Coordinates of C-alpha atoms in Angstrom, one line a residue:
Chain A
A1 CA 26.3 209.5 -93.5
Q2 CA 27.9 209.6 -90.2
S3 CA 31.6 209.8 -89.9
V4 CA 34.4 210.1 -87.2
A5 CA 37.8 211.6 -87.3
Q6 CA 40.7 210.6 -84.8
P7 CA 43.2 213.2 -86.1
E8 CA 46.3 211.8 -84.2
D9 CA 48.0 208.5 -85.3
Q10 CA 49.8 208.1 -82.0
V11 CA 49.5 209.7 -78.5
N12 CA 52.5 209.4 -76.3
V13 CA 52.2 210.2 -72.5
A14 CA 54.3 209.6 -69.5
E15 CA 52.8 207.4 -66.8
G16 CA 50.8 209.3 -64.4
N17 CA 50.2 212.2 -66.7
P18 CA 46.7 212.9 -68.0
L19 CA 45.8 211.2 -71.2
T20 CA 43.5 212.7 -73.9
V21 CA 42.6 210.9 -77.0
K22 CA 40.7 213.3 -79.6
C23 CA 37.4 212.5 -81.6
T24 CA 35.2 214.6 -83.6
Y25 CA 32.3 213.3 -85.5
S26 CA 29.9 214.3 -88.3
V27 CA 26.2 213.3 -88.4
S28 CA 22.9 214.7 -89.8
G29 CA 20.8 214.1 -86.8
N30 CA 21.9 213.6 -83.1
P31 CA 24.9 211.4 -82.3
Y32 CA 25.2 208.2 -80.3
L33 CA 28.9 208.1 -79.4
F34 CA 31.3 205.3 -78.3
W35 CA 34.7 204.5 -77.3
Y36 CA 36.3 201.2 -77.7
V37 CA 39.9 199.8 -76.8
Q38 CA 41.9 197.1 -78.3
Y39 CA 44.8 195.2 -77.0
P40 CA 47.2 193.2 -79.2
N41 CA 45.5 190.0 -80.5
R42 CA 42.2 190.8 -79.2
G43 CA 38.9 192.2 -80.4
L44 CA 37.5 195.6 -79.3
Q45 CA 36.2 196.2 -75.9
F46 CA 33.6 198.6 -75.0
L47 CA 34.7 201.5 -72.6
L48 CA 31.7 204.1 -72.6
K49 CA 29.1 205.7 -74.5
Y50 CA 27.2 208.9 -74.7
I51 CA 23.4 208.7 -75.5
T52 CA 21.8 211.5 -74.0
G53 CA 21.9 213.5 -70.7
D54 CA 25.1 214.5 -68.9
N55 CA 27.9 215.6 -71.1
L56 CA 30.5 213.9 -68.9
V57 CA 30.5 210.2 -69.2
K58 CA 32.3 207.8 -67.0
G59 CA 33.4 204.4 -68.3
S60 CA 35.6 201.4 -67.6
Y61 CA 39.2 201.6 -66.1
G62 CA 39.0 205.2 -64.9
F63 CA 38.2 206.7 -68.4
E64 CA 35.8 209.4 -69.2
A65 CA 34.7 211.4 -72.1
E66 CA 33.1 214.9 -72.5
F67 CA 30.4 215.4 -75.3
N68 CA 30.6 218.8 -77.0
K69 CA 27.8 219.4 -79.2
S70 CA 29.2 222.8 -80.4
Q71 CA 32.6 221.4 -81.3
T72 CA 31.1 218.0 -82.4
S73 CA 33.8 216.2 -80.4
F74 CA 33.9 213.3 -77.8
H75 CA 37.4 213.3 -76.4
L76 CA 38.3 210.4 -74.2
K77 CA 40.3 211.3 -71.1
K78 CA 41.8 209.6 -68.2
P79 CA 43.4 211.7 -65.3
S80 CA 46.4 209.5 -64.7
A81 CA 47.7 207.1 -67.4
L82 CA 49.0 203.7 -66.7
V83 CA 51.4 201.6 -68.6
S84 CA 48.6 199.1 -69.1
D85 CA 46.5 201.6 -70.9
S86 CA 48.8 201.2 -74.0
A87 CA 46.5 200.1 -76.6
L88 CA 44.5 201.1 -79.8
Y89 CA 41.5 203.4 -79.1
F90 CA 38.6 203.7 -81.5
C91 CA 35.8 206.2 -81.4
A92 CA 32.6 205.3 -83.2
V93 CA 29.4 207.0 -84.0
R94 CA 25.7 206.4 -84.9
D95 CA 23.1 208.9 -86.5
A96 CA 20.3 208.7 -84.1
L97 CA 17.8 210.7 -86.5
Y98 CA 18.8 209.2 -89.9
G99 CA 19.7 205.8 -87.9
N100 CA 20.9 203.7 -91.1
N101 CA 21.4 200.9 -88.7
R102 CA 25.2 201.4 -89.2
L103 CA 28.0 202.4 -86.6
A104 CA 31.1 204.3 -88.2
F105 CA 34.4 203.9 -86.5
G106 CA 37.4 206.2 -86.8
K107 CA 40.9 204.8 -87.8
G108 CA 42.1 204.6 -84.4
N109 CA 44.7 206.1 -82.1
Q110 CA 47.6 204.3 -80.8
V111 CA 48.2 205.2 -77.2
V112 CA 51.8 204.7 -75.8
V113 CA 52.2 205.3 -72.0
I114 CA 55.8 205.5 -71.2
P115 CA 57.2 204.3 -67.8
Chain B
E1 CA 30.5 183.2 -70.5
A2 CA 29.1 185.9 -72.9
Q3 CA 31.2 185.7 -76.1
V4 CA 31.5 185.9 -79.9
T5 CA 33.7 183.1 -81.2
Q6 CA 35.2 183.4 -84.7
N7 CA 37.0 180.7 -86.3
P8 CA 39.6 180.1 -87.7
R9 CA 41.8 182.7 -85.9
Y10 CA 44.4 182.6 -88.7
L11 CA 44.4 181.3 -92.2
I12 CA 46.7 181.7 -95.2
T13 CA 45.1 180.6 -98.4
V14 CA 45.5 181.2 -102.2
T15 CA 43.7 183.4 -104.6
G16 CA 40.5 181.9 -105.7
K17 CA 40.0 179.1 -103.2
K18 CA 36.6 179.7 -101.5
L19 CA 36.7 180.1 -97.6
T20 CA 34.3 180.6 -94.9
V21 CA 34.9 182.4 -91.5
T22 CA 32.4 181.3 -88.9
C23 CA 31.1 183.6 -86.2
S24 CA 28.8 182.3 -83.4
Q25 CA 27.4 184.4 -80.3
N26 CA 25.8 183.0 -77.2
M27 CA 24.0 186.2 -76.0
N28 CA 20.8 185.7 -78.1
H29 CA 21.8 189.1 -79.8
E30 CA 19.8 190.3 -82.8
Y31 CA 22.3 192.5 -84.4
M32 CA 25.4 191.0 -86.0
S33 CA 28.2 192.6 -88.0
W34 CA 31.4 192.0 -90.0
Y35 CA 34.2 194.4 -90.1
R36 CA 37.6 194.5 -91.6
Q37 CA 40.5 196.3 -90.0
D38 CA 43.4 197.8 -92.3
P39 CA 46.2 199.9 -90.9
G40 CA 45.4 203.5 -91.3
L41 CA 41.8 202.9 -92.1
G42 CA 40.3 201.7 -89.0
L43 CA 37.3 199.3 -89.0
R44 CA 35.3 199.3 -92.0
Q45 CA 31.9 197.5 -92.0
I46 CA 31.4 194.7 -94.6
Y47 CA 27.9 193.4 -93.7
Y48 CA 25.4 193.4 -91.0
S49 CA 22.3 191.5 -90.1
M50 CA 19.4 193.0 -87.9
N51 CA 17.9 189.5 -87.4
V52 CA 17.5 186.1 -88.9
E53 CA 17.3 186.3 -92.7
V54 CA 17.8 190.0 -92.8
T55 CA 21.1 191.1 -94.1
D56 CA 22.4 194.4 -95.6
K57 CA 25.6 195.7 -97.1
G58 CA 27.9 197.8 -95.1
D59 CA 30.7 200.0 -96.6
V60 CA 32.9 197.5 -98.2
P61 CA 30.7 194.5 -99.3
E62 CA 32.4 193.8 -102.6
G63 CA 33.8 190.2 -102.8
Y64 CA 31.9 189.1 -99.7
K65 CA 28.8 187.2 -98.7
V66 CA 27.0 186.5 -95.7
S67 CA 23.9 184.5 -94.4
R68 CA 21.9 184.5 -91.2
K69 CA 19.9 181.4 -91.0
E70 CA 20.2 181.0 -87.2
K71 CA 20.1 183.9 -84.8
R72 CA 23.5 182.8 -83.2
N73 CA 25.6 182.3 -86.5
F74 CA 26.7 184.9 -89.1
P75 CA 29.3 183.4 -91.3
L76 CA 31.3 185.3 -93.6
I77 CA 32.0 183.7 -97.1
L78 CA 34.7 184.9 -99.6
E79 CA 33.6 182.9 -102.8
S80 CA 36.8 183.8 -104.6
P81 CA 39.4 185.5 -102.4
S82 CA 41.9 187.9 -103.8
P83 CA 45.0 189.4 -102.3
N84 CA 43.2 192.8 -101.5
Q85 CA 41.0 190.8 -98.9
T86 CA 44.2 190.3 -97.0
S87 CA 43.1 191.7 -93.6
L88 CA 42.1 191.3 -89.9
Y89 CA 38.3 190.6 -89.8
F90 CA 36.3 191.1 -86.8
C91 CA 32.5 189.6 -86.1
A92 CA 30.5 191.7 -83.6
S93 CA 27.0 191.4 -82.0
S94 CA 24.8 193.5 -79.9
L95 CA 21.1 193.3 -78.7
G96 CA 19.8 195.4 -81.4
L97 CA 21.3 198.6 -82.9
N98 CA 18.3 200.7 -81.7
S99 CA 19.0 199.5 -78.2
N100 CA 22.2 201.6 -78.4
Q101 CA 23.8 198.8 -76.3
P102 CA 27.5 198.2 -77.1
Q103 CA 28.8 195.7 -79.7
H104 CA 30.6 192.6 -78.5
F105 CA 33.4 191.7 -80.6
G106 CA 35.3 188.5 -81.3
D107 CA 39.1 188.1 -81.1
G108 CA 39.5 188.4 -84.9
T109 CA 40.6 186.4 -87.7
R110 CA 43.8 187.2 -89.6
L111 CA 43.4 186.2 -93.3
S112 CA 46.2 186.3 -95.9
I113 CA 45.5 185.7 -99.3
L114 CA 48.4 184.9 -101.6

């Protein structure tokens, strides 16, 4: 079964500094990877995905993520964080080979951008 | 506007009183799913549906029922709610899981079972 680990509960970063949110995954086959963001009192919003091709994926709001197969990681990055980036971020994975019709989510990372 | 609509947004009720949370999407999506979100546990899938009349259990299906009689609707039913079902619930839909299109989420339903 597929699974995702987001090792940090909270990430604090100063406004203007680079932001990284870590994600590692476990699948039997090839992974399909997603990042979502959740603002207070709202549902999750899609940021970006990796299916195949370029390891560096660009998404919404200036975010990007790098797929690293050898490290089984898909870390989310933003070169310069904004206060408005403060939110809860979820990584998710689906196993492409043994696709059991399910998407597994991590527990989420709270990002706090300090003005 | 493309959206997933859940109702109610908030509900406080008592143990054992049957309740239904409705979910409707206007995007003609085949795949629909219910999740619960609990602090420190992230999102856990309750049930999902690949299409009309096709439903299957997720990771935490105990105490829940679903139905998919029409493509747009996917209600979540708690026949006899208990306090451990107090949680934040999300409905989501997508074109089809094999399309690898992102899921669209509703704004959530916060249930408190006393």
